[in-house]
Amino acid sequence: MTGRELPPSSPFAGDDGSPDPALTEVLTRYAAGAATLAEVVAALAATRVLVPVLAELEVADVVEHDGEVHTVDKEASAGIVALRTPDGRTALPVFTGVAAMARWRAQARPVPTAVPRAALSAVAEGWEVLVLDAAGPVTVVLPRTAVYALAQGHGWTPAVQDGVVADDVRAAVRDALADVRLVVDADAVPGTRAEVAVRLALPAGLDRAGLDRVLAQVNDALAHHPVVAARVDSLELRVRPRLTLRRAPRWRLSGAGPPTRAPTRWRRRSARAARRESRG
């Protein structure tokens, strides 16, 4: 069977392999910067995708997206392939239609699958990411949190929108770290190397071993918090030592400020000099 044919499997026996028009419209707007990733995920939830099956796998096969190379990493027993992303995660490639799949591999056999089922299969395999239309025309990488939401039939909201971390995510980060000893304060902001950055205020003077222990506890607490795990795709930590306040000068009492000039120094005078001044 060529990559331009669909197997006669129910409920997709009448599917001609064309992409869903509503999804295509959202992807076009997404490529132009007029739609969000959340809109793409919402459109995907109601449609089907094609999962490629290859009879033979080229060991050196790669896919490029946004200047980053995704390596074809493994082949399941059924011939379903996975991609290795630059950050080391494994992704299931899916396609909107047979034409998009043929752009990637003309010899691939398309297996139509409802998106929630494809996401659930990826999760079951331990594959955290979905790559939609790996060879274009519009390639989209769906993060782990979106894949998990699709697999469960839930709506998905990214942890960061319009440059702001969602309130529930910030609250969850603080809750997760509330009982971690030596964490004086914590907050969540948009990350640069990851989706979310957790800013930590720690006591000044921690040595390397102490810092490593605290960070290990922080990572463990964040990983096991259900809201953080479900809502945040990736995290980075930013540590800022808490400043040690100096003891206030003795003259700074009751809010009084420092003196504006040095106090007058009086010279000692002898009794004879004082009598002379009084006579004059």
mmCIF file of C-alpha atoms in Angstrom:
data_model
loop_
_atom_site.group_PDB
_atom_site.id
_atom_site.type_symbol
_atom_site.label_atom_id
_atom_site.label_comp_id
_atom_site.label_asym_id
_atom_site.label_seq_id
_atom_site.Cartn_x
_atom_site.Cartn_y
_atom_site.Cartn_z
ATOM 1 C CA MET A 1 0.000 0.000 0.000
ATOM 2 C CA THR A 2 1.429 3.384 -0.960
ATOM 3 C CA GLY A 3 1.524 6.503 1.157
ATOM 4 C CA ARG A 4 -1.390 7.939 -0.817
ATOM 5 C CA GLU A 5 -3.893 5.277 0.230
ATOM 6 C CA LEU A 6 -5.813 4.712 3.425
ATOM 7 C CA PRO A 7 -6.542 1.256 4.780
ATOM 8 C CA PRO A 8 -10.258 0.318 4.808
ATOM 9 C CA SER A 9 -10.485 0.400 8.597
ATOM 10 C CA SER A 10 -13.602 1.603 10.403
ATOM 11 C CA PRO A 11 -14.511 4.337 11.308
ATOM 12 C CA PHE A 12 -12.302 5.901 8.626
ATOM 13 C CA ALA A 13 -13.206 3.708 5.662
ATOM 14 C CA GLY A 14 -14.627 6.678 3.759
ATOM 15 C CA ASP A 15 -11.714 8.984 4.596
ATOM 16 C CA ASP A 16 -9.956 10.168 1.430
ATOM 17 C CA GLY A 17 -6.900 11.352 3.348
ATOM 18 C CA SER A 18 -7.585 15.067 3.013
ATOM 19 C CA PRO A 19 -6.759 17.336 5.951
ATOM 20 C CA ASP A 20 -9.582 18.674 8.083
ATOM 21 C CA PRO A 21 -10.569 22.116 6.697
ATOM 22 C CA ALA A 22 -11.047 23.653 10.142
ATOM 23 C CA LEU A 23 -7.624 22.435 11.270
ATOM 24 C CA THR A 24 -6.017 23.682 8.054
ATOM 25 C CA GLU A 25 -7.504 27.132 8.633
ATOM 26 C CA VAL A 26 -6.148 27.278 12.188
ATOM 27 C CA LEU A 27 -2.704 26.092 11.052
ATOM 28 C CA THR A 28 -2.608 28.786 8.364
ATOM 29 C CA ARG A 29 -3.376 31.450 10.956
ATOM 30 C CA TYR A 30 -0.860 29.904 13.359
ATOM 31 C CA ALA A 31 1.887 30.123 10.729
ATOM 32 C CA ALA A 32 1.022 33.797 10.246
ATOM 33 C CA GLY A 33 1.127 34.479 13.976
ATOM 34 C CA ALA A 34 -2.637 35.034 14.146
ATOM 35 C CA ALA A 35 -3.510 31.897 16.140
ATOM 36 C CA THR A 36 -2.083 30.376 19.299
ATOM 37 C CA LEU A 37 -0.777 26.907 19.999
ATOM 38 C CA ALA A 38 -3.781 26.402 22.275
ATOM 39 C CA GLU A 39 -6.078 26.988 19.285
ATOM 40 C CA VAL A 40 -4.156 24.391 17.272
ATOM 41 C CA VAL A 41 -4.505 21.860 20.087
ATOM 42 C CA ALA A 42 -8.239 22.571 20.389
ATOM 43 C CA ALA A 43 -8.720 22.057 16.642
ATOM 44 C CA LEU A 44 -6.730 18.828 16.752
ATOM 45 C CA ALA A 45 -8.828 17.386 19.565
ATOM 46 C CA ALA A 46 -11.866 17.102 17.298
ATOM 47 C CA THR A 47 -10.216 15.508 14.273
ATOM 48 C CA ARG A 48 -8.132 12.571 13.134
ATOM 49 C CA VAL A 49 -4.488 12.380 12.150
ATOM 50 C CA LEU A 50 -2.455 9.912 10.142
ATOM 51 C CA VAL A 51 0.225 7.908 11.928
ATOM 52 C CA PRO A 52 2.991 6.739 9.558
ATOM 53 C CA VAL A 53 4.086 3.120 9.356
ATOM 54 C CA LEU A 54 7.359 2.305 7.597
ATOM 55 C CA ALA A 55 8.376 -1.161 6.450
ATOM 56 C CA GLU A 56 12.053 -0.201 6.636
ATOM 57 C CA LEU A 57 13.754 2.438 8.738
ATOM 58 C CA GLU A 58 16.691 4.485 7.543
ATOM 59 C CA VAL A 59 19.069 4.679 10.500
ATOM 60 C CA ALA A 60 20.411 8.125 9.585
ATOM 61 C CA ASP A 61 16.985 9.644 8.901
ATOM 62 C CA VAL A 62 16.461 13.182 10.241
ATOM 63 C CA VAL A 63 13.757 15.840 10.201
ATOM 64 C CA GLU A 64 14.459 19.572 10.521
ATOM 65 C CA HIS A 65 12.050 22.008 12.219
ATOM 66 C CA ASP A 66 12.804 25.652 13.047
ATOM 67 C CA GLY A 67 16.486 25.030 12.370
ATOM 68 C CA GLU A 68 16.625 22.073 14.770
ATOM 69 C CA VAL A 69 17.227 18.499 13.668
ATOM 70 C CA HIS A 70 14.914 15.718 14.848
ATOM 71 C CA THR A 71 16.443 12.259 14.400
ATOM 72 C CA VAL A 72 14.324 9.211 13.576
ATOM 73 C CA ASP A 73 15.106 7.302 16.737
ATOM 74 C CA LYS A 74 13.319 3.997 16.894
ATOM 75 C CA GLU A 75 10.900 1.675 15.158
ATOM 76 C CA ALA A 76 8.153 -0.094 17.059
ATOM 77 C CA SER A 77 7.257 -3.703 16.251
ATOM 78 C CA ALA A 78 4.370 -2.523 14.078
ATOM 79 C CA GLY A 79 6.666 -0.238 12.072
ATOM 80 C CA ILE A 80 5.545 2.996 13.758
ATOM 81 C CA VAL A 81 8.473 5.381 14.016
ATOM 82 C CA ALA A 82 9.397 7.983 16.586
ATOM 83 C CA LEU A 83 11.515 11.109 16.361
ATOM 84 C CA ARG A 84 14.233 12.121 18.795
ATOM 85 C CA THR A 85 13.944 15.839 19.560
ATOM 86 C CA PRO A 86 17.001 18.058 20.156
ATOM 87 C CA ASP A 87 16.337 18.114 23.907
ATOM 88 C CA GLY A 88 16.416 14.307 24.052
ATOM 89 C CA ARG A 89 12.697 13.582 24.180
ATOM 90 C CA THR A 90 10.901 11.124 21.940
ATOM 91 C CA ALA A 91 8.085 12.305 19.674
ATOM 92 C CA LEU A 92 5.393 10.538 17.682
ATOM 93 C CA PRO A 93 5.049 12.055 14.189
ATOM 94 C CA VAL A 94 1.464 12.573 13.014
ATOM 95 C CA PHE A 95 0.103 14.158 9.858
ATOM 96 C CA THR A 96 -2.972 16.106 8.837
ATOM 97 C CA GLY A 97 -3.319 14.271 5.510
ATOM 98 C CA VAL A 98 -1.689 11.943 3.000
ATOM 99 C CA ALA A 99 -0.130 14.831 1.050
ATOM 100 C CA ALA A 100 1.667 16.112 4.151
ATOM 101 C CA MET A 101 2.841 12.587 4.950
ATOM 102 C CA ALA A 102 4.097 12.074 1.393
ATOM 103 C CA ARG A 103 6.197 15.237 1.729
ATOM 104 C CA TRP A 104 7.927 13.491 4.634
ATOM 105 C CA ARG A 105 8.062 9.890 3.326
ATOM 106 C CA ALA A 106 6.336 8.808 0.136
ATOM 107 C CA GLN A 107 6.660 5.144 1.147
ATOM 108 C CA ALA A 108 5.000 5.594 4.535
ATOM 109 C CA ARG A 109 1.664 3.839 5.055
ATOM 110 C CA PRO A 110 -0.939 6.089 6.686
ATOM 111 C CA VAL A 111 -2.935 4.753 9.609
ATOM 112 C CA PRO A 112 -5.857 7.071 10.455
ATOM 113 C CA THR A 113 -6.314 7.580 14.172
ATOM 114 C CA ALA A 114 -8.389 9.902 16.316
ATOM 115 C CA VAL A 115 -6.089 12.435 17.949
ATOM 116 C CA PRO A 116 -6.913 11.420 21.550
ATOM 117 C CA ARG A 117 -6.071 7.812 20.696
ATOM 118 C CA ALA A 118 -2.794 8.825 19.029
ATOM 119 C CA ALA A 119 -1.884 10.905 22.074
ATOM 120 C CA LEU A 120 -2.781 8.041 24.412
ATOM 121 C CA SER A 121 -0.619 5.651 22.381
ATOM 122 C CA ALA A 122 2.309 8.067 22.579
ATOM 123 C CA VAL A 123 1.917 8.378 26.351
ATOM 124 C CA ALA A 124 1.720 4.588 26.698
ATOM 125 C CA GLU A 125 5.005 4.268 24.792
ATOM 126 C CA GLY A 126 6.625 6.918 26.985
ATOM 127 C CA TRP A 127 6.824 9.337 24.050
ATOM 128 C CA GLU A 128 6.174 12.804 25.431
ATOM 129 C CA VAL A 129 5.755 14.923 22.317
ATOM 130 C CA LEU A 130 3.730 14.917 19.096
ATOM 131 C CA VAL A 131 5.158 16.461 15.928
ATOM 132 C CA LEU A 132 2.453 17.490 13.465
ATOM 133 C CA ASP A 133 3.373 17.522 9.745
ATOM 134 C CA ALA A 134 7.111 17.083 10.263
ATOM 135 C CA ALA A 135 7.888 18.132 6.674
ATOM 136 C CA GLY A 136 5.385 20.982 6.534
ATOM 137 C CA PRO A 137 3.716 22.939 5.184
ATOM 138 C CA VAL A 138 3.183 23.996 8.821
ATOM 139 C CA THR A 139 5.085 21.983 11.413
ATOM 140 C CA VAL A 140 3.885 22.121 15.016
ATOM 141 C CA VAL A 141 5.497 20.505 18.051
ATOM 142 C CA LEU A 142 2.929 19.698 20.727
ATOM 143 C CA PRO A 143 4.462 19.773 24.230
ATOM 144 C CA ARG A 144 4.058 17.043 26.817
ATOM 145 C CA THR A 145 1.299 18.834 28.706
ATOM 146 C CA ALA A 146 -0.794 19.206 25.545
ATOM 147 C CA VAL A 147 -0.262 15.544 24.646
ATOM 148 C CA TYR A 148 -1.378 14.448 28.113
ATOM 149 C CA ALA A 149 -4.464 16.682 27.943
ATOM 150 C CA LEU A 150 -5.411 15.283 24.530
ATOM 151 C CA ALA A 151 -4.912 11.721 25.754
ATOM 152 C CA GLN A 152 -7.302 12.364 28.643
ATOM 153 C CA GLY A 153 -9.850 14.219 26.539
ATOM 154 C CA HIS A 154 -9.274 17.449 28.451
ATOM 155 C CA GLY A 155 -8.863 20.987 27.216
ATOM 156 C CA TRP A 156 -5.358 22.409 27.318
ATOM 157 C CA THR A 157 -4.166 25.817 28.466
ATOM 158 C CA PRO A 158 -0.440 26.627 28.292
ATOM 159 C CA ALA A 159 1.328 27.598 31.487
ATOM 160 C CA VAL A 160 2.520 30.871 29.915
ATOM 161 C CA GLN A 161 0.243 33.129 27.877
ATOM 162 C CA ASP A 162 1.051 36.607 26.589
ATOM 163 C CA GLY A 163 4.310 36.592 28.526
ATOM 164 C CA VAL A 164 2.626 35.861 31.857
ATOM 165 C CA VAL A 165 2.662 32.678 33.929
ATOM 166 C CA ALA A 166 -0.857 31.533 34.798
ATOM 167 C CA ASP A 167 -1.967 32.268 38.347
ATOM 168 C CA ASP A 168 -2.686 28.620 39.142
ATOM 169 C CA VAL A 169 0.822 27.645 38.042
ATOM 170 C CA ARG A 170 2.436 30.347 40.192
ATOM 171 C CA ALA A 171 0.331 29.254 43.152
ATOM 172 C CA ALA A 172 1.239 25.613 42.552
ATOM 173 C CA VAL A 173 4.966 26.388 42.449
ATOM 174 C CA ARG A 174 4.756 28.237 45.760
ATOM 175 C CA ASP A 175 2.674 25.454 47.280
ATOM 176 C CA ALA A 176 5.123 22.792 46.108
ATOM 177 C CA LEU A 177 8.065 24.586 47.721
ATOM 178 C CA ALA A 178 6.353 25.794 50.893
ATOM 179 C CA ASP A 179 7.838 22.992 52.988
ATOM 180 C CA VAL A 180 11.293 22.886 51.397
ATOM 181 C CA ARG A 181 13.757 23.961 54.045
ATOM 182 C CA LEU A 182 15.923 26.989 53.229
ATOM 183 C CA VAL A 183 13.668 28.199 50.407
ATOM 184 C CA VAL A 184 12.898 31.709 51.647
ATOM 185 C CA ASP A 185 10.737 32.700 48.681
ATOM 186 C CA ALA A 186 9.731 31.291 45.289
ATOM 187 C CA ASP A 187 7.946 32.565 42.214
ATOM 188 C CA ALA A 188 7.358 31.493 38.613
ATOM 189 C CA VAL A 189 8.120 33.649 35.564
ATOM 190 C CA PRO A 190 8.411 32.932 31.827
ATOM 191 C CA GLY A 191 11.613 31.020 31.116
ATOM 192 C CA THR A 192 14.294 31.541 28.509
ATOM 193 C CA ARG A 193 15.674 27.993 28.270
ATOM 194 C CA ALA A 194 12.431 26.341 29.398
ATOM 195 C CA GLU A 195 8.734 27.149 29.442
ATOM 196 C CA VAL A 196 8.722 28.346 33.055
ATOM 197 C CA ALA A 197 11.534 29.639 35.266
ATOM 198 C CA VAL A 198 11.280 29.183 39.033
ATOM 199 C CA ARG A 199 13.038 31.978 40.916
ATOM 200 C CA LEU A 200 14.324 30.915 44.313
ATOM 201 C CA ALA A 201 15.473 33.110 47.179
ATOM 202 C CA LEU A 202 17.919 31.196 49.364
ATOM 203 C CA PRO A 203 19.941 32.217 52.417
ATOM 204 C CA ALA A 204 23.314 33.747 51.624
ATOM 205 C CA GLY A 205 26.401 31.737 52.438
ATOM 206 C CA LEU A 206 25.313 28.285 51.232
ATOM 207 C CA ASP A 207 28.242 26.179 50.082
ATOM 208 C CA ARG A 208 28.059 24.080 46.927
ATOM 209 C CA ALA A 209 27.014 20.914 48.741
ATOM 210 C CA GLY A 210 24.264 22.746 50.605
ATOM 211 C CA LEU A 211 23.023 24.390 47.428
ATOM 212 C CA ASP A 212 22.942 21.056 45.599
ATOM 213 C CA ARG A 213 20.895 19.507 48.406
ATOM 214 C CA VAL A 214 18.355 22.321 48.324
ATOM 215 C CA LEU A 215 18.039 22.220 44.528
ATOM 216 C CA ALA A 216 17.542 18.446 44.600
ATOM 217 C CA GLN A 217 14.712 18.909 47.101
ATOM 218 C CA VAL A 218 13.228 21.669 44.952
ATOM 219 C CA ASN A 219 13.299 19.518 41.814
ATOM 220 C CA ASP A 220 11.719 16.603 43.648
ATOM 221 C CA ALA A 221 8.962 18.763 45.136
ATOM 222 C CA LEU A 222 8.108 20.330 41.774
ATOM 223 C CA ALA A 223 8.133 16.996 39.937
ATOM 224 C CA HIS A 224 5.681 15.454 42.394
ATOM 225 C CA HIS A 225 3.226 18.351 42.577
ATOM 226 C CA PRO A 226 0.189 17.332 40.474
ATOM 227 C CA VAL A 227 -0.612 20.804 39.135
ATOM 228 C CA VAL A 228 2.998 21.595 38.207
ATOM 229 C CA ALA A 229 3.416 18.209 36.518
ATOM 230 C CA ALA A 230 0.179 18.582 34.557
ATOM 231 C CA ARG A 231 0.568 22.220 33.531
ATOM 232 C CA VAL A 232 4.282 22.858 33.005
ATOM 233 C CA ASP A 233 6.155 21.267 30.109
ATOM 234 C CA SER A 234 9.673 22.255 31.203
ATOM 235 C CA LEU A 235 11.289 24.156 34.071
ATOM 236 C CA GLU A 236 14.499 26.026 34.768
ATOM 237 C CA LEU A 237 15.719 27.193 38.172
ATOM 238 C CA ARG A 238 17.099 30.648 38.929
ATOM 239 C CA VAL A 239 18.733 31.109 42.313
ATOM 240 C CA ARG A 240 19.196 34.486 43.946
ATOM 241 C CA PRO A 241 20.758 34.631 47.427
ATOM 242 C CA ARG A 242 18.781 36.473 50.036
ATOM 243 C CA LEU A 243 20.702 39.553 51.172
ATOM 244 C CA THR A 244 21.849 39.604 54.775
ATOM 245 C CA LEU A 245 20.804 42.924 56.347
ATOM 246 C CA ARG A 246 23.464 44.830 58.230
ATOM 247 C CA ARG A 247 22.791 46.024 61.768
ATOM 248 C CA ALA A 248 21.496 49.582 61.613
ATOM 249 C CA PRO A 249 23.838 52.328 62.843
ATOM 250 C CA ARG A 250 23.179 53.404 66.415
ATOM 251 C CA TRP A 251 22.102 56.871 65.367
ATOM 252 C CA ARG A 252 19.325 55.550 63.161
ATOM 253 C CA LEU A 253 16.620 55.452 65.830
ATOM 254 C CA SER A 254 12.873 55.776 65.498
ATOM 255 C CA GLY A 255 13.168 56.419 61.802
ATOM 256 C CA ALA A 256 15.604 59.318 62.183
ATOM 257 C CA GLY A 257 17.949 59.767 59.272
ATOM 258 C CA PRO A 258 21.691 60.287 59.384
ATOM 259 C CA PRO A 259 23.003 63.671 60.552
ATOM 260 C CA THR A 260 23.480 66.181 57.782
ATOM 261 C CA ARG A 261 26.761 67.494 59.225
ATOM 262 C CA ALA A 262 29.354 66.468 61.762
ATOM 263 C CA PRO A 263 28.570 67.391 65.397
ATOM 264 C CA THR A 264 30.336 70.465 66.894
ATOM 265 C CA ARG A 265 33.455 69.651 68.883
ATOM 266 C CA TRP A 266 33.951 71.915 71.973
ATOM 267 C CA ARG A 267 37.484 72.711 73.135
ATOM 268 C CA ARG A 268 38.308 72.537 76.814
ATOM 269 C CA ARG A 269 39.225 75.935 78.330
ATOM 270 C CA SER A 270 41.103 76.668 81.494
ATOM 271 C CA ALA A 271 39.413 78.563 84.380
ATOM 272 C CA ARG A 272 41.882 81.498 83.933
ATOM 273 C CA ALA A 273 40.944 81.878 80.249
ATOM 274 C CA ALA A 274 37.291 81.893 81.145
ATOM 275 C CA ARG A 275 37.796 84.684 83.743
ATOM 276 C CA ARG A 276 39.708 86.808 81.204
ATOM 277 C CA GLU A 277 36.878 86.499 78.684
ATOM 278 C CA SER A 278 34.284 87.480 81.295
ATOM 279 C CA ARG A 279 36.270 90.621 82.272
ATOM 280 C CA GLY A 280 36.651 91.678 78.686
#
